[in-house]
Each structure stands twice: as structure tokens, then as C-alpha cells.
Amino acid sequence: MDKKTVSTIAYLSRLSLNEENEDKITEDLKNIIKFVDQLDGADTNNIEPLANPLEKTAKTRTDNVTAKNRKEVFLERSPKSNEDYFLVPRVVE
Amino acid sequence: MSIQYKSIKELKNMLNDKDISHTELVQETFLNIKNNSALNAFITLNEEESLKKANNLDNTPSSGSLAGVPIAQKDLFCTKDLKTTCGSNMLSNFIPPYSATVIENLENAGCISVGKTNMDEFAMGSSNETSFYGNVQNPWGKNLVPGGSSGGSAAAVAAGIVPAASGTDTGGSIRQPASLCGISGLKPTYGRVSRWGMIAFASSLDQAGPMARTAEDCALLLNEMCSHDEKDTTSIDEAIPDFTENLNSSIQGLKIGLVKEFDLSKLDNDVVQVFEESKKHYESLGAEFIEISLPNISLSVPTYYVVAPAECSSNLSRFDGVKFGKRCDSPKDLEELYIKTRSEGFGDEVKRRILIGSYVLSAGFYDAYYKKAQQVRRLIKNDFDSAFKSVDIIMSPTTRGAAFEAGSKGDDPIQMYLEDLFTIPANLAGLPAMSIPNGMIDNKPIGLQLIGNFLDESRLLQAAHNFQISSDWHLKTPSGNKS
Amino acid sequence: MSWETVIGLEIHVQLSTDSKLFSGGSTSFGAEPNTHVDLIDLGLPGVLPVANRGAFHKAIRFGLATNAEINQTSTFDRKNYFYPDLPKGYQITQMALPIVGKGSIKIEVEGQEKIINITRAHLEEDAGKSIHDLFDGETGVDLNRAGTPLLEIVSEPEISNAKEAVAYFKAIRQIVTFLDICDGNMAQGSMRCDVNVSVKKSDAAELGTRAEIKNINSFKFIEKAINFEIDRQIRILEAGDSIIQETRLYDSVKNETRSMRSKEEANDYRYFPCPDLLPVVISDEELIEIKNNLPELPDEKEKRYVKEFGLDSSEAKIIASSKTMANMFEGACAKTDDSKLVANWLVGDISALLNKENIDIDESNLTSENFATLIERISDKTISGKIAKSVLEEIWETGSDVDDIIESKGLVQIQDESLLETIAQTVIDNNPSQVDAFKGGKDKLFGFFVGQVMKETQGKANPQSVNEILKRLLS
Ligand SMILES: [Mg+2]
Ligand SMILES: [Zn+2]
């Protein structure tokens, strides 16, 4: 974990770190990763990962349309929109 | 007649006996909130709506089990048409068009949501120092932290403002503040309470639960919070018992496990002494103690600090300034919109966890960290499974000590992470666990943790209630013993 | 040393469910922007996905029809990246355990059959749409499509050229439309295709570095994009340079592919199991039920048409290969007995009209009822085959009823032998020199007399009767 790694994961996370906290966060992350490196010691051979403590299977829905048009409710909560669309700065493809 | 420090049961009796009207109760509550504004326990108040509901109840009595009971809701639950911030600047303008199932269930039972309580930002913290809306003050002493992340809820109950509050617990966020504020709090079995409308921190760990002065009130509240919810496919589809039913049954013969690997000798003498006294107390109630081994329990905190950040890094991606919440001012392009919005909207602790999460999930590190942690998580769960073959509940201190001063944990996040040493394992295994007050250290309360088997909340509440009807730690208040 | 091309396709098929993969939002196409959006599609805080079982059933149909392994326990993962039309900042997809495992499909290129293996087919949610050219300096986001169920079908890299790729795409389209799990509408984006192309020296064991061309949605463009890409890669390799593994975009206006590297920069999708969704399990009974209700596929249809209707296999193949054509055939045969004539007309005149207009039969004015009546009127000699063509053209234009057209235009065939004989005699009397030539051995002139009679009767004469009468009068 170095500054370059931190800047890569910061970009993946769409976060910027300013000069003053960059060093501190890099240091923190280093320590946290060192801390979680304790996991290396566990013998996990043939152990199935556990993604959710409920070892059950999912309930599903039948294929029915239940949603109503709530365009106004949604658009009025958005930071920027016109009467039809959410708006963001022009994306160049 | 003062309503401060009254339990749900007591308030219901007062309402039934017409010692107080619904409207007066709500008015009093808001008076208490304002008199205690220095605690900074609330982010948003719901005064007008609350008074309207109280007025309705005065005119049209309701049979709801919590009719007219004022409750503070953690600001992590979405509340329809009422601002929901999750303690973050990112959501400082967010008014959900829907309510969390927990909120609906409680309100359907008649309770009045008086306001939204302060919390660590996105529930990430153990001291309520990460909230965008400022620290919460522990009612037990100036500059003491209330714990976190449900710090505002804990402080509001501890100060006697409301009889109960909702909380959420991902790694101890109900139990740890309950311990530091001297109240009772229960994290139910994962899946017992619907997560719909709870702003997700770590989806496989998050669970909502009740916070109140007594175990009995926790049971009353849990009765209403639970439901099988089709909108949350991780909500358990099993019969929900009446959690108050067995409260008064004797615990004669209850087998309590003590975890060999929890090395109490590293804790302060005072803490150990309080714990030993509680053991004696339980012995006097007919319980027996059995030493159990949870060989992988020492890896709980590192496991948690992989799993929780990984899930949070993904869960918090939706806060991008496009559909809801805050957006930075005049971004020049999409990249800047994302980066500036998220950098301004999130505080340092949230950023730290997102970065850890992105790191442990990234190419080349997934197996070493994320997959490894999931495997260790299974080992920890297996440890509990075998332990519960020989014991009914497991007991430990809730926290390593009593409330600490704001800023005293210094700059090292790991010191803060270790605060949840005793509470994290139950989240990893999805087990119910609660904290009840069991002593005082330097005039500050401290809690006892009881961990139960899968879906066995009733037994936890029974054990806690038995303790409380034969002791008075839960009656202590910052202004002296409760009359 | 010659170059060899290796192609793999990832086809995104929009499943024709009513509601979305994880919400009760509608999937119907063409609605006003952002009107088919549910809380879940918008990714609002605290909302949770609930999987649509109907989408699983449709995916399983595909698996069964391609002889694939069905994973009766399948799981969902999150693919993390930021884009305005991806509301949650991640796409829910099936990485580790897809619903459909290894299968295969038969393709045919210039009469040659080939089996293409399918690696997997997994369920995932679609993104919304970004509209870049409607607003000044801004992009508009429409989330109607967000959350629509997609089946991503991934082929093995076993396709050798652009023609095979197109044949494979067509085979997939045929199967999903027959299975009724996708409308196959390419213009509406119901099927989209990512193409992985690499080239290598024929004797090289290792695959070459591949480029992925994203999101192509027409047969023509698949072929053009692949051929452009093959040329580009060979040119680079022959110049001694190397191919960069990257994502490219096909520009149909310039007919070229170009790099999208900027978008791919530092992409790391950080897949992990979606903690909101537990594994979905399909029971044995459920699987059997789906199997039993699987619709008839082209190969089976073709065999049945030969056996049951006596068609020859080339005709049967053409009709069975298109679902709408097969429906028309079966619909008409339910109402008329002359199934061979039905087939002749479908493969002949009707196909010609369809090709000319480049439409599907269900987009034309022809209905199976009207078509059956047309065949009946030919069989019962009300109209001649030649007149029938003009009736068909009229139906094509207006959709009018066959009998109405025949009546209003007076197209009923002249069967009256004595009338036809009078007309034939007049033609013979008026053309003495042709009669002499014919009798002198110029047999070909017989057609001239037939033509003259048809002309006099405006084509309504029964051609068989005319033949007989002329033969008699001229002998
Ligand atoms: Mg793909
Ligand atoms: Zn895909």
C-alpha cells in the first residue's frame, strides 16, 4: 500500500484526497491492511466462503408490474433535471 | 407529572389512566428535547406531525400496542416526507418518498416518531464523532462520547427524553452505545427485522433493533419492529413469537457460556470486577456457567474490517450526485461531478472505509482479503454453532470500558475499531445479542453483553429481564437513581 | 503463412418479461422518459432488489433449447463502476454461478453445418439510456430501461469469420424468438452484441491478443465491423507491431472501429457476491415443468412439416426457420387442405415481396385467414394463379378481403367453355398467317394464341380450358 495504490483506489472510488490528508490516509490504510493481514494465519483450506449469515435460498417475485409512474417525485429530488431527464455534464463517448 | 425516564409501560399506564393526554405527552417530550439540545441527540425534529398524531389519538383512541408512545428514530431509517441524512452531508437535503419497513411497523403500532437521531456518518464509527451534524454528548458527563453509531438514540433514551429509540447494529452500533449510555439495546438475529428502507452500510451485517431503558421495553418494541417483509428477501419467513411472553419465567438452570478466548485480564480491573459481580448475580438466579471455546473469535475484528468496508464501498456508490442527495457546485465534467460530490459529501471515516473496501475487492487482492475474510467468517460462525450445542447464551462485557472522552482515541482508527471487539462476532455470525447496564465505573455506566442462538431473542430478553427485576443498574440515571 | 481469425460473441438478449429483473417496474419499450422507474431502479438509499422468477424461467428455456447445463442454484454478484445511467454504481449480474452453463448451437454457412459451443448464459440487469445530443452541454439520463432483464450469452472463441459470426447471431435470434423469451427486435435494442476478435498465424498454438468491439446491433454491422477489425489487426501485425487488448467502438458511418481506451482506463470492476440477494434455487419439478412446456423449435418443425404436410425438405426448412413464417403456414393450413400450395406461395411470391420490402411477415397486411382463402380460391378454380398474384398484391397494399377483391374487380375465372371457344375461334380467324406458320411446324406459336385469348379475357380465362380448346381448334 503506497501513495500510488491509494490514488488508484481513490480513483476507482471516485474520491479525491487533498494534500493534507493524503499522507495520513495512506498511513491509516497501511496500518489497517497490516491489521487485517492477521487473517493470513487462519487455516481456511476447503472452507466455503460465507457471504451471508442466512444460509437460506432467496424468495423471488412472480413477473408482475407493480410500479406506477413517479417521474415527478423522482426528478424533483434530483440535483439537476428538466421535465423528463436527470441531467449531468455532457458525456463524450 | 414528569414523564422523564418513564418506561413505555409506565407511559401507557399514564395515558390509559388519563393522567396525561397524548398531546401533553408529545408537548412534554418536545420540551425535554429542547431542554437537552446541548446533547445534540437529534438531527431533525418532527414536531408538527407528532402533535397532529397525538391530537388524533386524543380524539380517536387507538388499540395499537404502542399508541401514543414517543419514539426517536435513528436517522438511518428512511422516513417518508421527513429529511433523512444518515449523519452525512451527502444526504443533507434528502427527503425520501418512502418509509423503512421498521418505521412503518412501529408507526402502525401507534408510536409517534418525534424526530431523527444523530449518528456516526453512514453508521461508521463508535463514538458519534464522525457525524456531519456534530458530536453527540453522553448525558452521563460533559465531553463523554455516547458511543456509536446509534449515539443519538442512546443519548435520547439515557437522558430520559424518550422511553425508546430505534437503532441499527452492524458491528455493535446498538450495544456499544447502550453500554456507554447505561440503557438496554438489542440487536436481533440477522433477518429478523426487515432492512427495507434502512440505508445500507454493510448489507450482510446490518440489523435494526430496539433501544430502551429496560429489556421489557425492548421486547415490546421488538414485537412491533419484526415482520416478514417481501421487499427484503433476507428477511426471515418464520413465526414471530410474543417476545414478552417468557420474560418473567425463571432462568433456573440456564447455561451461560464464557468465552475462553476473551482475555479479560487485558481490561481494567474495574471492568473485570463489574463483570464478575454480574456472574455472581446470575448464579444467584440459578444460572450455571460453562467455559466455551471460540477458536477463531480473535479474528473477528480483522474479518469485519474486510467484509464491512467491501460491502460499504459498493453500497455507497449510489451517492454520486446524479439522482438524489447533494451535488457539488458547477462541475466542469462528469468526472469532476463524481469526485467533487463524493469528496465533499463524505467525511474522512467514510472515505477511509470506502478506500479499504475498494482495495480488498480489487484485482489481485480479492482472494487474499475478501475471500479469505469470508472463509474466516464461516469459521467464526461454525465456532458459535458448536458452542450453542452446550450453552443457551454467551456472556461477555459489551465494551472494553465505560464512556471515553471525545477525541481521546487519538488519530489511530484501529484503536477505535477495537472498541467493538466484543460486539462484532455476533454480527458476523448473524446472531442476536443485547447489552444491559450492569455496573458503574467512575460514575459512568457500563454494559453486559448476552449473545443468543439463532432466532432466540426471547431467551436473551428473559435473561435480561430476570437480571433487571433483581437489580437496579438499569434504573440509574445521570441525575440520580430513578424514583 | 496465412492468418487465422478467432471470434467470440457476447450477445445481450433482452428477456421479454413484463417487469424488471429486480423490481415491479414495467419493461415496455417506447414510454416517456423516466416513467417506468421504480424506487429500486433508481437505486434510492435503503431499497432492496427482489429477483423476478419469470426471468429465470426464460433463461432456463434458452438453456434447455441449447442442451446446456442448468445450474439449479445460481447466485448474483455486483460489478462496480460509475456511469450516469447505472443508478446504483454497480450492475447486478451473475459472475460466479450463472443460471445457464455450457451448451451449444448449430449454425449453417453456405450449406455447411458447424457447432458453436456456448460457454455460459447469465442473468443481469440492463442500464438506463444516456441521451447525449438533446441538450446543450448536458447529457440526459432516462432510467426506463434500467433493470430490464438481460440474458448475456457468451460463446466460446470458435467462430472463424464474419459470416459465421452473423450465422451464429442469427441462430441465437431464431432460438430466442421461437422460445418466446425475446422479441428479437434489433432496432429497439432487444439484442445487442459484443464481438471479441483476434488473429493469429495459422500454425500458432496460442490465441492472439483480442480487441472487443462493443454494442453492435445489426447483422450488417457485425459483418462489417469484424472484417474491418481483422484487416486492422493483420495490418498491424504484418507491420511488426502488436495488438493492444482494448475495447473498441464500431462507427457505422465511417465503417471503422476505434479505441474507447479512455473509458476503460483503470477499470477494475471489483466483482463480489451481492449481499442483498441469497442464492436462487430452481427445483427439479420446476425444471421439468419448463422442459415440458418448451415450444417446438425449427428443427422439429421442419421434420414435422415434411411428415405431416408432405412438404419437401428445402421448403420445410425455409418456412420453419422463421417463427412468424411458421405461424403463418400453420395458421393457413388449419383453414385449408392444400398445404403444399400454401408452402409454394410462402416460399415463392410471399417471400419475394417480404424480401423486397425487407419486412417480417407479421408486419405485412397478410393474415392467415386471408391467405387461406386465397389458396382456397386457387384450388376451387375461382381465380387462376396469375390472377392470384394480383390479388396478393392488392392484399399487400390494402389488406382487403380476398373475396371482396375478386368480386369488386370482377376477377372470377371464365369457365364457360362455349364462350372461351367463341373467343378462341375469333383469335384464329384474325391471325391467318400465324395459323399457317403454326400448322407448318412452328409449335412455339401455340403460346401466342394462348396469350391472345388471355388478353381478350383480361387474364380471367381458365388456362387449362384455353389450352384444350386451342389444341382442338388448331389441329
Ligand atoms: Mg460482457
Ligand atoms: Zn453483460
PDB file of N, CA and C and ligand atoms in Angstrom, chain C residues 10 12 79 152 194 212 214, ligand 1:
ATOM      1  N   GLU C  10     -20.417 -12.086 -27.362  1.00  0.00           N
ATOM      2  CA  GLU C  10     -21.244 -11.960 -26.158  1.00  0.00           C
ATOM      3  C   GLU C  10     -22.515 -11.263 -26.613  1.00  0.00           C
ATOM      4  N   HIS C  12     -26.182  -9.835 -25.754  1.00  0.00           N
ATOM      5  CA  HIS C  12     -27.123  -9.433 -24.707  1.00  0.00           C
ATOM      6  C   HIS C  12     -28.542  -9.507 -25.267  1.00  0.00           C
ATOM      7  N   LYS C  79     -21.066  -5.877 -10.103  1.00  0.00           N
ATOM      8  CA  LYS C  79     -19.978  -5.361 -10.942  1.00  0.00           C
ATOM      9  C   LYS C  79     -19.963  -3.847 -10.722  1.00  0.00           C
ATOM     10  N   GLU C 152     -27.121 -12.626 -20.911  1.00  0.00           N
ATOM     11  CA  GLU C 152     -25.878 -12.465 -21.668  1.00  0.00           C
ATOM     12  C   GLU C 152     -25.369 -13.844 -22.062  1.00  0.00           C
ATOM     13  N   ASP C 194     -21.499  -7.902 -28.353  1.00  0.00           N
ATOM     14  CA  ASP C 194     -20.086  -7.520 -28.223  1.00  0.00           C
ATOM     15  C   ASP C 194     -19.270  -8.593 -28.926  1.00  0.00           C
ATOM     16  N   GLU C 212     -12.140  -6.029 -28.188  1.00  0.00           N
ATOM     17  CA  GLU C 212     -13.579  -6.244 -28.020  1.00  0.00           C
ATOM     18  C   GLU C 212     -14.315  -5.072 -28.653  1.00  0.00           C
ATOM     19  N   LYS C 214     -17.726  -3.215 -28.966  1.00  0.00           N
ATOM     20  CA  LYS C 214     -18.902  -3.147 -28.103  1.00  0.00           C
ATOM     21  C   LYS C 214     -20.185  -2.830 -28.861  1.00  0.00           C
TER      22      LYS C 214
HETATM   23 MG    MG D   1     -19.726  -8.612 -21.342  1.00  0.00          MG
END
